[in-house]
GROMACS .gro file of C-alpha atoms in nm:
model
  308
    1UNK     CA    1   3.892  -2.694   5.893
    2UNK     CA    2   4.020  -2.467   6.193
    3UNK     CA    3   3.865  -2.418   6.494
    4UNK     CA    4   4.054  -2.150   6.670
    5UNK     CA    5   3.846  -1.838   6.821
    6UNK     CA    6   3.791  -1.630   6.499
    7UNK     CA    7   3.683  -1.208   6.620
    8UNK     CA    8   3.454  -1.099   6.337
    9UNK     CA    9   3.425  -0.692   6.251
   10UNK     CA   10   3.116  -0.576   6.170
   11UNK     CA   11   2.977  -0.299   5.983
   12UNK     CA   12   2.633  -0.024   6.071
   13UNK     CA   13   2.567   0.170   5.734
   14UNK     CA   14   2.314   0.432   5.705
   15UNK     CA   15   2.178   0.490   5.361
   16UNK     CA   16   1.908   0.519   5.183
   17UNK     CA   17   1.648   0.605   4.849
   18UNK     CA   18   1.699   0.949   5.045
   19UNK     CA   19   1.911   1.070   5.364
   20UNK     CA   20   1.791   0.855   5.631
   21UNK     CA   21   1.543   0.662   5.489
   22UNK     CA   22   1.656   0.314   5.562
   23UNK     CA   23   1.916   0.172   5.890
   24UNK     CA   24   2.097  -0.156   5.790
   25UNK     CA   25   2.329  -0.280   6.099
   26UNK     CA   26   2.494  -0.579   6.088
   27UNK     CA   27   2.563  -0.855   6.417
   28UNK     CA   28   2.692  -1.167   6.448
   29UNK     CA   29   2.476  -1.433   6.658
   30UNK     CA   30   2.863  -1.469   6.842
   31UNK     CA   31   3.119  -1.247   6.807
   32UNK     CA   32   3.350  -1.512   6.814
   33UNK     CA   33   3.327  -1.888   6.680
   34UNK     CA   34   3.567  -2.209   6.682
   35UNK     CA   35   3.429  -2.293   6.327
   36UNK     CA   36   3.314  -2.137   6.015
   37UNK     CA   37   3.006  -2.332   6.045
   38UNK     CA   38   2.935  -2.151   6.299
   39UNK     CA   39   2.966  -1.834   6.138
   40UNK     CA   40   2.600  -1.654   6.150
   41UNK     CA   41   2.565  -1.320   6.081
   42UNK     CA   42   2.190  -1.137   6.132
   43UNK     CA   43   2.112  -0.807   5.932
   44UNK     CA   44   1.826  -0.578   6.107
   45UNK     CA   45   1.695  -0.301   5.890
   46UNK     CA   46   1.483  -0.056   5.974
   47UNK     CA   47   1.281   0.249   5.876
   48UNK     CA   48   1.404   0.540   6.128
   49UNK     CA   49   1.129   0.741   5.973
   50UNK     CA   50   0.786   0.794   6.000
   51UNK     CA   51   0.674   0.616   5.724
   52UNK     CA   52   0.665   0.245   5.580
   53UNK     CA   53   0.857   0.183   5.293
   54UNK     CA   54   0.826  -0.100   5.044
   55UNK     CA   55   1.159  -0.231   4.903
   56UNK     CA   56   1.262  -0.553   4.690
   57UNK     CA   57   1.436  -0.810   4.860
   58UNK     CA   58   1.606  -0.970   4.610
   59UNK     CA   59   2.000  -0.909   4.563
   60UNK     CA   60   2.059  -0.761   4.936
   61UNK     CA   61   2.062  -0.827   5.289
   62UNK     CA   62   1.707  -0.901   5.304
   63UNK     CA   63   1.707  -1.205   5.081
   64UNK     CA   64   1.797  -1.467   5.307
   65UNK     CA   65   1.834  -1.772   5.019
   66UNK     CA   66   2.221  -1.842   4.974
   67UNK     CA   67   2.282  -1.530   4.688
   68UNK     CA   68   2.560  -1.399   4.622
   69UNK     CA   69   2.625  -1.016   4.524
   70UNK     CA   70   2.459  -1.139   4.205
   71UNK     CA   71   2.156  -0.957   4.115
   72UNK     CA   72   1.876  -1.205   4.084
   73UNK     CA   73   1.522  -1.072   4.000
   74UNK     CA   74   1.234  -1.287   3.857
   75UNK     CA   75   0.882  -1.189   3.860
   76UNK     CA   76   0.863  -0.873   4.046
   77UNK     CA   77   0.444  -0.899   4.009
   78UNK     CA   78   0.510  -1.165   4.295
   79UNK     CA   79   0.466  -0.966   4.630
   80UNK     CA   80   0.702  -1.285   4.749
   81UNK     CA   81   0.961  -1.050   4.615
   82UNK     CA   82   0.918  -0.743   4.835
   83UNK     CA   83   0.911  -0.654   5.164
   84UNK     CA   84   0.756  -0.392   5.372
   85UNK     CA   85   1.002  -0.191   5.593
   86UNK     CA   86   0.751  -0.111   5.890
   87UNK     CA   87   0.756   0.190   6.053
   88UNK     CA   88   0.944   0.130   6.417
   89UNK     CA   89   0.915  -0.209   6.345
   90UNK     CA   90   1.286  -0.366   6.211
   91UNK     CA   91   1.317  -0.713   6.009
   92UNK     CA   92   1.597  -0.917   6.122
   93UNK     CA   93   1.772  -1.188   5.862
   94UNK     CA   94   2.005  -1.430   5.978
   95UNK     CA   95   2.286  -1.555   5.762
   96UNK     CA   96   2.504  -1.847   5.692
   97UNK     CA   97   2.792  -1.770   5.502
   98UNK     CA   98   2.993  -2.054   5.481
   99UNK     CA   99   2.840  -2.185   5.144
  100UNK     CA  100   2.946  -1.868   4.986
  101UNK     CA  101   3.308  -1.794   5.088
  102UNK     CA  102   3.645  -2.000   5.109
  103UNK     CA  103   3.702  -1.875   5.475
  104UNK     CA  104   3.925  -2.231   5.509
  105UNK     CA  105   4.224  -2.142   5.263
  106UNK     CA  106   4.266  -1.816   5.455
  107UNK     CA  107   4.303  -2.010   5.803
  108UNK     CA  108   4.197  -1.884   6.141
  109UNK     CA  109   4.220  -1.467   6.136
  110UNK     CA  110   3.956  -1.122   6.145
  111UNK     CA  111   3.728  -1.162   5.884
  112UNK     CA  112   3.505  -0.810   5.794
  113UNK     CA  113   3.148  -0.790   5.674
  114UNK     CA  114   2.967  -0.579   5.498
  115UNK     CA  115   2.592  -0.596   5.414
  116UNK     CA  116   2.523  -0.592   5.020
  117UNK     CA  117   2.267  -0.265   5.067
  118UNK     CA  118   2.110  -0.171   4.753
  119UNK     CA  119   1.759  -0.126   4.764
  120UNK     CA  120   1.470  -0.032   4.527
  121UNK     CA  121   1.135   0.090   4.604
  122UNK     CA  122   1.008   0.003   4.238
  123UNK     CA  123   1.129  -0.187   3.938
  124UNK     CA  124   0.985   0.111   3.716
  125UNK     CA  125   1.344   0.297   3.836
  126UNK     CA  126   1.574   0.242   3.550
  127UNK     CA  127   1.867   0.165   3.746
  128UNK     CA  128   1.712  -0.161   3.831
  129UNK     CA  129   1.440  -0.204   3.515
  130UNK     CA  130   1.501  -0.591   3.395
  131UNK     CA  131   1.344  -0.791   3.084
  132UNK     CA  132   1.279  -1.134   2.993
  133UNK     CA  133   1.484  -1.251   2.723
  134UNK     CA  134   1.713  -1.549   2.627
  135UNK     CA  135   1.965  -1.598   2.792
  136UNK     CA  136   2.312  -1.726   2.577
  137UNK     CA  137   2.417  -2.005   2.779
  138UNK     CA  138   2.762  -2.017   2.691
  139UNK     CA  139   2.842  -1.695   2.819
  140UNK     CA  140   2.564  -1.608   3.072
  141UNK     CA  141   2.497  -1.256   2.942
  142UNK     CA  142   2.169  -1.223   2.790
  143UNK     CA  143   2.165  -1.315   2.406
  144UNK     CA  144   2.228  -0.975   2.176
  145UNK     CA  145   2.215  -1.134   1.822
  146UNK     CA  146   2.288  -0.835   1.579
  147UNK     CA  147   2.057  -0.809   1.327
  148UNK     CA  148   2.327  -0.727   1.011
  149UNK     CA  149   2.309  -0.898   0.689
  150UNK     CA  150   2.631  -0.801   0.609
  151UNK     CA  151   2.878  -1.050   0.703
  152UNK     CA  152   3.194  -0.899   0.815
  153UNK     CA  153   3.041  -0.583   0.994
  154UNK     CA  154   2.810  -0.867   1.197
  155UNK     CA  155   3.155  -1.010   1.307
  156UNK     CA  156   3.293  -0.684   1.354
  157UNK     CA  157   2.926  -0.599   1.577
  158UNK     CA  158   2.973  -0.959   1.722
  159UNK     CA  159   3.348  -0.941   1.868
  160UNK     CA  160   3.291  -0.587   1.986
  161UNK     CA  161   2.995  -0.672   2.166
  162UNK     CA  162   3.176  -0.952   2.325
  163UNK     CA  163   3.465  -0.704   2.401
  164UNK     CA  164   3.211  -0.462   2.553
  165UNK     CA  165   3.091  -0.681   2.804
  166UNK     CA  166   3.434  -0.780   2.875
  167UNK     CA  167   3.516  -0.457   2.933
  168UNK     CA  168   3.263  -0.352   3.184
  169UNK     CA  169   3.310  -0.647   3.405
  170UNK     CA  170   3.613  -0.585   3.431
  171UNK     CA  171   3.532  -0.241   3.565
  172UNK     CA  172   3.301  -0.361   3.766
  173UNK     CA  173   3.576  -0.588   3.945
  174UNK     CA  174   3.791  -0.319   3.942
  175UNK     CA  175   3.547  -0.102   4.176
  176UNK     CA  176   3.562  -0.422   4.414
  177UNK     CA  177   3.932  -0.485   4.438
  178UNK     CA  178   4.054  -0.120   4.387
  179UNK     CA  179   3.758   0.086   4.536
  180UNK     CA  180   4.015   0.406   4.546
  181UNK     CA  181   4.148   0.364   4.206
  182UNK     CA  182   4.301   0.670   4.024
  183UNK     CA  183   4.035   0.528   3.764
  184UNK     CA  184   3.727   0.580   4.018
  185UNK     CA  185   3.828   0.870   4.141
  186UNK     CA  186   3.919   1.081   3.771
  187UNK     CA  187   3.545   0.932   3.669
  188UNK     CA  188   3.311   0.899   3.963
  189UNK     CA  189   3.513   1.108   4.222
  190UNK     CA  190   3.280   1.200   4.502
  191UNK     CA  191   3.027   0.946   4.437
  192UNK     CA  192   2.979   0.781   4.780
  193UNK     CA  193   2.750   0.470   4.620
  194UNK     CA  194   2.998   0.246   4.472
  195UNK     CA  195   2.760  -0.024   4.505
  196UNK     CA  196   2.525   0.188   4.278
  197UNK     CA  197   2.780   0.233   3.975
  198UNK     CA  198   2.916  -0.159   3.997
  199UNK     CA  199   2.566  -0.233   3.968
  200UNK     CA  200   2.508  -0.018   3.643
  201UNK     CA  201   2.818  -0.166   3.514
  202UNK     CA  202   2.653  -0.527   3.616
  203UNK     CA  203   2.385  -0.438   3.390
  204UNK     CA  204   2.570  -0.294   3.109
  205UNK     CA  205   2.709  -0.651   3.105
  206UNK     CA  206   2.397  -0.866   3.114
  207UNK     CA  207   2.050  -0.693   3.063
  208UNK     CA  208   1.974  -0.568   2.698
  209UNK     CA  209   1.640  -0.583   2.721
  210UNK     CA  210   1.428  -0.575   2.379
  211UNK     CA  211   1.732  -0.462   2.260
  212UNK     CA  212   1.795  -0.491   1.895
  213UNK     CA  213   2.178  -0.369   1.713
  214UNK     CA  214   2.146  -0.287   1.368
  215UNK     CA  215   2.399  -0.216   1.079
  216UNK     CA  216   2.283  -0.071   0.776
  217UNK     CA  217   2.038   0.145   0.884
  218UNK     CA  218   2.009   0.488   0.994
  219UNK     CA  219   1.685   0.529   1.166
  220UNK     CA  220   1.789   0.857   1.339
  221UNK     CA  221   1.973   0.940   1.048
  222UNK     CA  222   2.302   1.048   1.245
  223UNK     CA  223   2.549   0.831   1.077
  224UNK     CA  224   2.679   1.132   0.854
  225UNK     CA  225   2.864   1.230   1.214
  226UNK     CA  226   2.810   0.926   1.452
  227UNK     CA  227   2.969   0.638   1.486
  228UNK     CA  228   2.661   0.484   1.632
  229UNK     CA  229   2.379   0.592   1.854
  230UNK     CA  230   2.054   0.441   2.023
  231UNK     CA  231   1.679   0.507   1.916
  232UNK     CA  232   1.358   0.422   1.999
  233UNK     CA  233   1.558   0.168   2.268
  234UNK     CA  234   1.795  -0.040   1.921
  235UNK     CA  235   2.152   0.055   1.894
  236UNK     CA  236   2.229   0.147   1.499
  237UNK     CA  237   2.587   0.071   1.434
  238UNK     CA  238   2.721   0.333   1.111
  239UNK     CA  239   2.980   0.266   0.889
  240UNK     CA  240   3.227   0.487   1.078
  241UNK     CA  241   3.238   0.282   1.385
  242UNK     CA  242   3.427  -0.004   1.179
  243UNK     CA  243   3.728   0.265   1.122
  244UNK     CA  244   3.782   0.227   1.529
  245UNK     CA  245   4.057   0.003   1.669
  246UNK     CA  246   4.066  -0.299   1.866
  247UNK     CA  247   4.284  -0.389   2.033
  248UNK     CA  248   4.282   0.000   2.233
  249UNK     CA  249   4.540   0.183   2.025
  250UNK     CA  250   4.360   0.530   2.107
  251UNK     CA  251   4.152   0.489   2.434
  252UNK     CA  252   3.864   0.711   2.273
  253UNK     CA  253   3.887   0.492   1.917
  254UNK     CA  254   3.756   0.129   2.042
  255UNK     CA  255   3.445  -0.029   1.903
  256UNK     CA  256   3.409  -0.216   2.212
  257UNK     CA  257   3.399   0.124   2.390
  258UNK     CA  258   3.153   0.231   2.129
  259UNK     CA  259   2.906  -0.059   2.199
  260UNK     CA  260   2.946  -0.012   2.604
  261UNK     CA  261   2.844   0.357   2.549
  262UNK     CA  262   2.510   0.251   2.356
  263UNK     CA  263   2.477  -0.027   2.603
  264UNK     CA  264   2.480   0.189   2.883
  265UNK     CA  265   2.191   0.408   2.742
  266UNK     CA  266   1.981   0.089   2.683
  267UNK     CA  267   2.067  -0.102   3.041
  268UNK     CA  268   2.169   0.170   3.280
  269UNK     CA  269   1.933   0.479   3.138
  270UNK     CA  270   2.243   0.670   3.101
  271UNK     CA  271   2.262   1.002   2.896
  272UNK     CA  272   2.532   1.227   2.709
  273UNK     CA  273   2.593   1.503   2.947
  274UNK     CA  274   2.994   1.572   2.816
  275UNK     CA  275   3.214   1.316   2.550
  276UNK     CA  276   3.597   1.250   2.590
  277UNK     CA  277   3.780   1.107   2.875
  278UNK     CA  278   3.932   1.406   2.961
  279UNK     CA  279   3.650   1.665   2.956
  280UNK     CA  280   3.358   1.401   3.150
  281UNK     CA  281   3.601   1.390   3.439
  282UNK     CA  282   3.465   1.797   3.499
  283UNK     CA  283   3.181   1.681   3.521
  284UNK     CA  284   2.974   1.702   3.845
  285UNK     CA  285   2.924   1.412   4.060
  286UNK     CA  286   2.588   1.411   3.987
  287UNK     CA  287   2.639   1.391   3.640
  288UNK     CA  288   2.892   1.150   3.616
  289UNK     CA  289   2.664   0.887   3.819
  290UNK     CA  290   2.469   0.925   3.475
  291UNK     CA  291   2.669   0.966   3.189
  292UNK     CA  292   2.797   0.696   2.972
  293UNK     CA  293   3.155   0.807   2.847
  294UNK     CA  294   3.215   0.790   3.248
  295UNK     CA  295   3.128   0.459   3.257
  296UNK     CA  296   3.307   0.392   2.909
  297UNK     CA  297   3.612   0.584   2.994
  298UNK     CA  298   3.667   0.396   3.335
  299UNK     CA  299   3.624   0.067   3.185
  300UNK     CA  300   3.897   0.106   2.880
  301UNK     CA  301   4.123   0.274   3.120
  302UNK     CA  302   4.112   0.021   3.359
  303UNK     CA  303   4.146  -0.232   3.035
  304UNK     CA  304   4.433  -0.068   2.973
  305UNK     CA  305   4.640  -0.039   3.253
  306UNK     CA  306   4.552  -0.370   3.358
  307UNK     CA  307   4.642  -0.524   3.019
  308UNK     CA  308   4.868  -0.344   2.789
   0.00000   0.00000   0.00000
């Protein structure tokens, strides 16, 4: 344990469910401390407007239980889990920290916070829409049991699946540790809500919903030029997806790609604005924010440059 004097930086954010709508400014309760014990930070946010507004508190700075940057949501009919933003009248949260970090294996030093600032107004948006399912406790990610009775395709649907969600966390780290990659920037250049996109790719990973993956069947009868596409809210894997590669030989030929693309329409309410690596990165930002070969094409390339 060290107890030298340890300065701590601080961050004030603006943002918002539109321009101004929300002020988040971070303090500590000292600006400098001779343990990490002693390390409490307070969050005040506050409605600059006119109006109240009604946000979640679960997953951000006004959840005040020891969370992570996990997103945690359970029974949003519980008004436990909101919180009413009153106008000219801020909430403060204090927060101890130590329980979540190592600060000790870095020694004494400048240690910078940021508040975890993404709130929702309704769990009816998609970004944020969750269902109860099982959960598959050996890898955490909410069970997605293909529904094939065709042995070797349901391994085929099983591994890529697996892959998939591999894939997209690893994005998903990737917008943490390398926030100015050349792979953010070619795929969601210009959008300023990073938090926003990890958090899609967070879903992609986890939350399938009703979600059902079929082989065998062509319910939207597309298979005759699709690899695989989603309807009525069920992914429908055709025969032509088993012709793509894994491990990435062609970055636009992986089945786990495939399944992150349907995945992303299912979780993340994402759409088909543009196909191809090269042509989504035209895109505008607007549109890349929503369309799932962005969010495919950032995750294989970062796959690939981080591990071929």
């Amino acid at each position: 344990m060290f107890r030298s004097a340890i300065p701590l930086s601080l961050t004030t954010l603006a943002l918002g469910l539109s321009s101004g709508d929300i002020k988040v400014t971070l303090n500590a309760v000292s600006s400098s401390v001779s343990s990490i014990e002693d390390i409490i930070l307070t969050t005040v946010i506050s409605s600059p407007t006119s109006s109240d507004i009604r946000v979640i508190k679960s997953a951000n700075v006004l959840d005040d239980s020891p969370s992570d940057s996990f997103a945690i949501h359970t029974g949003f009919s519980n008004e436990a889990n909101f919180a009413t933003i009153l106008a000219g009248q801020p909430i403060a949260v204090n927060h101890t920290v130590t329980a979540l970090y190592d600060f000790g294996s870095h020694g004494t030093g400048t240690f910078a916070f940021k508040p975890w600032t993404y709130f929702q107004t309704d769990i009816d948006q998609p970004v944020i829409e969750r269902h109860v399912i099982d959960v598959d406790e050996a890898s955490g990610n909410r069970a997605l049991n293909p529904n094939c009775n065709d042995g070797g395709k349901l391994q085929n649907i099983r591994d890529s699946i697996s892959f998939a969600r591999s894939l997209t966390g690893g994005a998903a780290s990737d917008i943490r540790n390398r926030p100015n990659s050349n792979e953010w920037n070619k795929f969601f250049g210009n959008v300023n809500n990073r938090d926003e996109i990890w958090y899609r790719f967070d879903l992609i990973a986890g939350d399938v919903g009703n979600c059902q993956v079929y082989c065998n069947r062509d319910d939207a009868s597309v298979c005759n030029r699709a690899a695989a596409c989603v309807w009525n809210g069920n992914v429908y894997m055709c025969d032509n997806f088993l012709t793509f590669q894994e491990p990435i030989e062609q970055i636009n030929n992986s089945k786990g790609g495939v399944v992150l693309h349907e995945l992303s329409h299912v979780s993340a309410d994402t759409t088909d604005h543009a196909y191809g690596c090269q042509t989504v990165q035209g895109l505008s930002t607007q549109q890349k924010r929503n369309n799932a070969d962005d969010y495919q094409c950032m995750a294989l390339n970062v796959y690939r440059i981080l591990n071929c």
